[in-house]
C-alpha positions as CSV (number, residue, x, y, z in Angstrom):
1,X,15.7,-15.8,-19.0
2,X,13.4,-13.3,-20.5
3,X,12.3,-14.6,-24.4
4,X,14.0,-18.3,-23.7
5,X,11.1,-20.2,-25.2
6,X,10.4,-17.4,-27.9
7,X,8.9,-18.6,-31.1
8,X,7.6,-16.6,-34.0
9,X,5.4,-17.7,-36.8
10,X,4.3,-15.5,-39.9
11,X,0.7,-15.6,-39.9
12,X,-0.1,-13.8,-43.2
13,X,2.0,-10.8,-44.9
14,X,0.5,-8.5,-42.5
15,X,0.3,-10.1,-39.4
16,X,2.9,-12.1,-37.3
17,X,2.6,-14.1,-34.0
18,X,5.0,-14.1,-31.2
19,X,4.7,-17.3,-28.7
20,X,6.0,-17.5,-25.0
21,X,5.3,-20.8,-23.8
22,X,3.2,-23.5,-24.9
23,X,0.8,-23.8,-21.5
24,X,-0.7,-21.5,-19.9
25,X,0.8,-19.6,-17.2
26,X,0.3,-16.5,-14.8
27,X,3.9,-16.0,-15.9
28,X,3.1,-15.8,-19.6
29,X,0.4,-13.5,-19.1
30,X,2.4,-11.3,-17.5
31,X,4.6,-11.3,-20.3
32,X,1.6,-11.4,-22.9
33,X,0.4,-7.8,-21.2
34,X,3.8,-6.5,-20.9
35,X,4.4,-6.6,-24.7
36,X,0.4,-5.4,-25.1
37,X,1.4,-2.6,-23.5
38,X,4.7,-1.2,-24.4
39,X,2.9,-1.9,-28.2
40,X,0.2,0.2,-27.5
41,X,2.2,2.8,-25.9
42,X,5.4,2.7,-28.7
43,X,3.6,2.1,-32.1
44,X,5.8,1.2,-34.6
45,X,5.6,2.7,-38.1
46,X,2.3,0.2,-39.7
47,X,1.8,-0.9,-36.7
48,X,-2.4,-2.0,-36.6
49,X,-3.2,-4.0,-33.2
50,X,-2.2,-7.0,-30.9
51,X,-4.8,-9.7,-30.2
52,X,-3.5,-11.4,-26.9
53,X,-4.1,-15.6,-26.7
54,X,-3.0,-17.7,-23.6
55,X,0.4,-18.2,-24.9
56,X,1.5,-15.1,-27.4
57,X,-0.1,-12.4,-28.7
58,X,-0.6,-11.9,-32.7
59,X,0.6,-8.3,-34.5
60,X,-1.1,-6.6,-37.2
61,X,0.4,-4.5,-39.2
62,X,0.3,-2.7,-42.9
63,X,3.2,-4.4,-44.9
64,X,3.3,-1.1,-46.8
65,X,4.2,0.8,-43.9
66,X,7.0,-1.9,-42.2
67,X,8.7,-1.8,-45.7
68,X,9.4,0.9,-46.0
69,X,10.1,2.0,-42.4
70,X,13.5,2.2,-41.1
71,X,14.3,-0.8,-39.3
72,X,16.4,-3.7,-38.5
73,X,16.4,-6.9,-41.4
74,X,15.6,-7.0,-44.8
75,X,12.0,-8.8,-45.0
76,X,8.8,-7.5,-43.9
77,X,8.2,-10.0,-40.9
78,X,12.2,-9.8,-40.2
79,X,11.8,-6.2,-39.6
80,X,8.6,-7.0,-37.5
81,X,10.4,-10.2,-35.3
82,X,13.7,-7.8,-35.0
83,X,11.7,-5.1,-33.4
84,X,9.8,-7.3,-30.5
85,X,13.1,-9.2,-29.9
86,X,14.4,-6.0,-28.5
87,X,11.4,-5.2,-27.3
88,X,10.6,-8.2,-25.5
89,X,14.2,-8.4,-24.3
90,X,13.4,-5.0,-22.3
91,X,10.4,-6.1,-21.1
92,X,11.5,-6.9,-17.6
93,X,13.5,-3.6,-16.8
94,X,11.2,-1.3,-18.6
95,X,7.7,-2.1,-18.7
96,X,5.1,-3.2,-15.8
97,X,2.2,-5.5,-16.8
98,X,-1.2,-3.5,-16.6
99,X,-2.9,-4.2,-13.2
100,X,-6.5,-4.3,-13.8
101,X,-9.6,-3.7,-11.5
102,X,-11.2,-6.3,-9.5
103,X,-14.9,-6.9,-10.6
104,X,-17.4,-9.0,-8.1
105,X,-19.7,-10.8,-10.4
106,X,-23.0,-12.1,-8.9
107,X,-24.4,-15.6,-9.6
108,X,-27.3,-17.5,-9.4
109,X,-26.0,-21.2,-9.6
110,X,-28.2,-24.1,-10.7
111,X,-32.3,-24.8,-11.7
112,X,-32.8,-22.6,-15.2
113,X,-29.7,-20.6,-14.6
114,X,-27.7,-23.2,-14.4
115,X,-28.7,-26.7,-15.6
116,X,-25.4,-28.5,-15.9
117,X,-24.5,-27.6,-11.9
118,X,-25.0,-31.3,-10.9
119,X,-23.8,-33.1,-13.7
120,X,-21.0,-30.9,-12.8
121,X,-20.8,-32.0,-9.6
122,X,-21.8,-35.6,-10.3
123,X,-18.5,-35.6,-12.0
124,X,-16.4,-34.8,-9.3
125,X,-18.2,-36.5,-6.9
126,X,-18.9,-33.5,-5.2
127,X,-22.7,-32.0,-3.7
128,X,-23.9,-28.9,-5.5
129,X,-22.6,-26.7,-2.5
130,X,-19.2,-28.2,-2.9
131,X,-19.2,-26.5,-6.6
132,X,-20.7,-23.2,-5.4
133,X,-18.3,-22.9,-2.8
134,X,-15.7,-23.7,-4.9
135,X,-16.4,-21.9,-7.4
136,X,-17.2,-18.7,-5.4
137,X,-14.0,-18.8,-3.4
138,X,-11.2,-18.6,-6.7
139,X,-9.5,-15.6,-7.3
140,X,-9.9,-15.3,-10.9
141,X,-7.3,-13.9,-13.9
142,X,-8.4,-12.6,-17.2
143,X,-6.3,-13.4,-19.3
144,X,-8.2,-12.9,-22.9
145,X,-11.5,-11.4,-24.5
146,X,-12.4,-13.5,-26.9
147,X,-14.9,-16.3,-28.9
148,X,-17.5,-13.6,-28.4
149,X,-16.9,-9.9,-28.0
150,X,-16.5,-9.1,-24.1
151,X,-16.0,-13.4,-23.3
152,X,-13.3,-13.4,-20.3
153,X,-11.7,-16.8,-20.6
154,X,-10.8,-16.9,-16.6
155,X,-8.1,-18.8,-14.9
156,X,-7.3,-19.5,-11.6
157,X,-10.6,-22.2,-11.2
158,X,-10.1,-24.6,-8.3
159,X,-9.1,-28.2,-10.6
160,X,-11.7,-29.9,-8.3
161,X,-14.8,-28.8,-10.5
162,X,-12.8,-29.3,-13.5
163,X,-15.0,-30.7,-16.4
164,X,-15.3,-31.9,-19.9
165,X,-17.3,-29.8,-22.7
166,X,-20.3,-30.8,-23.2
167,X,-20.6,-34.1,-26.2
168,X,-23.6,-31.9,-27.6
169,X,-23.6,-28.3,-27.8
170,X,-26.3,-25.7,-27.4
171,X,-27.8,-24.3,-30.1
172,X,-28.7,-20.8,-27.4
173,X,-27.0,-19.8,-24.6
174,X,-28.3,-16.8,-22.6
175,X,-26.7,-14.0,-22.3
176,X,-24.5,-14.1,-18.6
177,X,-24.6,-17.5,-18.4
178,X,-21.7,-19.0,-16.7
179,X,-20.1,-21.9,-17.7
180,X,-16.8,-24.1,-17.4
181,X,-14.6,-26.4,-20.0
182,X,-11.7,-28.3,-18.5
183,X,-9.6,-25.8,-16.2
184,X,-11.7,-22.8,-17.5
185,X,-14.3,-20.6,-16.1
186,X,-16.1,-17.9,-18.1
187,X,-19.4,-15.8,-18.5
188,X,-21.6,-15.5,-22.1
189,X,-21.7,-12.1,-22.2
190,X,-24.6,-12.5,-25.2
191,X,-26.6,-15.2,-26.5
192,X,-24.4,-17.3,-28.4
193,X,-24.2,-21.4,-29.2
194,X,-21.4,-22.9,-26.9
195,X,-20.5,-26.1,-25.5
196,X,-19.6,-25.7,-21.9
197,X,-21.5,-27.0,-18.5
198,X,-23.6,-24.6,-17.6
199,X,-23.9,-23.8,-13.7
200,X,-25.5,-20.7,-12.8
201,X,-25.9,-17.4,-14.8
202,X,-25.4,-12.9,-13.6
203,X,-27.5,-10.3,-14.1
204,X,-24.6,-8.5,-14.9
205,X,-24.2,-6.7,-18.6
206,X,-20.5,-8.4,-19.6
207,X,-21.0,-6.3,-23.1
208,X,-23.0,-3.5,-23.9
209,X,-21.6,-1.8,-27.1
210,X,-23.0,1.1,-26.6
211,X,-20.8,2.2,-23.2
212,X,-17.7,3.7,-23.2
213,X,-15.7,0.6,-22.8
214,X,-17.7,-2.1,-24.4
215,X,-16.6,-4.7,-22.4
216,X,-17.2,-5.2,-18.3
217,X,-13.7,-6.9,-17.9
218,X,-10.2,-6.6,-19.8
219,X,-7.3,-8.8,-19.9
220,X,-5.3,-8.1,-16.5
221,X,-8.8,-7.7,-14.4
222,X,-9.5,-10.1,-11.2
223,X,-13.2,-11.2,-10.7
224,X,-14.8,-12.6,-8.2
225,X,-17.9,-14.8,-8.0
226,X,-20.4,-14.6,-5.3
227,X,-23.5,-16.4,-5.2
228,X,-27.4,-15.1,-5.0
229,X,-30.4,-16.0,-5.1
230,X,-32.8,-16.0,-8.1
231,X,-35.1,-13.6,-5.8
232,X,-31.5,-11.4,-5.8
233,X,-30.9,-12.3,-9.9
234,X,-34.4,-11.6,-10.9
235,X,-34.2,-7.8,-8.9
236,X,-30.8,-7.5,-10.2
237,X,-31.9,-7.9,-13.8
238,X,-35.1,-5.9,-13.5
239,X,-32.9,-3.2,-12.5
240,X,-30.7,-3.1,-15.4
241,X,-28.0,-4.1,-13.3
């Protein structure tokens, strides 16, 4: 069953992109993390990086290299697709999906922190609690970094606080502000311009370039929201927490 809805697309002479499924599924992440990893562990000959999206992952690799390499098909991106067909067709017996670390990420919901918690809620027809609670009690998948460096797009969020981006965009959104668009939940790790409702924001550092690992949270991780107060948020943050 493995590879069934497989689809590959050339995405320039040095890069190629391998698609699993078309929505977005635990399944296919799975998948998506299997492939990251037996890449990352067996580099082929040009072989650059994988960027992982919700439904495939994208390979970068020097054209140079791949050519003249000694591997299956005769053009550059045949030789690529030829290698993660078998690859992928391993998958299952071979290679185990990375299981990340579960991460607890403190939130202060609503007033400043969060000024789109009631529209929100408004637009379930839910109170403000209702959203916290909800909210708070998912068990959350990371399935990408990306729009910003260390940005978890999260899923897993209960479909009952579900709601649209917002018509008008922010021009500033501080840094650990949490947000949600559609089905998604995620966290600004900086200040950025974004579009999302905004219900509460952590004290937490999502990116700090100059740690070890940049980024608080990596494809594969689980995370957890619980709520504080701004009392909690403001001691958090004075900490350096």
């Amino acid at each position: 069953m493995r590879g069934q809805h497989l689809q590959f697309y050339p995405l320039s002479e040095g890069a190629l992109t391998v698609s699993f499924a078309t929505g977005i599924h635990d399944t296919t992440n799975t998948q998506i993390r299997q492939l990251m990893n037996d890449l990352d562990k067996r580099r082929f000959p040009g072989y650059i990086e994988a960027v992982p999206s919700y439904t495939g992952v994208t390979i970068f690799f020097d054209p140079a290299h791949v050519a003249g390499a000694a591997m299956k098909g005769s053009s550059i991106c045949e030789k690529v697709e030829c290698l993660l067909r078998e690859r992928i067709g391993a998958l299952g017996e071979s290679e185990q999906a990375s299981t990340g670390k579960t991460i607890a990420i403190p939130v202060c919901y609503g007033g400043d922190y969060g000024p789109d918690l009631a529209a929100v809620a408004a637009h379930n027809h839910l109170s403000v609690e209702d959203v916290i609670n909800r909210h708070c009690a998912g068990d959350y998948l990371v399935y990408m970094i990306g729009f910003a460096p260390g940005f978890p797009f999260l899923g897993g969020m209960d479909p009952a606080i579900s709601a649209p981006r917002r018509k008008q965009p922010r021009a500033v959104i501080p840094a650990g502000t949490v947000g949600i668009a559609g089905g998604q939940t995620g966290v600004y790790p900086l200040e950025t311009p974004g579009g999302w409702q905004l219900i509460g924001r952590t004290p937490l550092v999502l990116f700090d370039p100059e740690r070890k690992q940049p980024s608080l949270l990596a494809p594969g991780d689980r995370v957890r929201f619980e709520a504080i107060s701004a009392k909690t948020y403001e001691h958090m943050k004075e900490a350096g927490r």
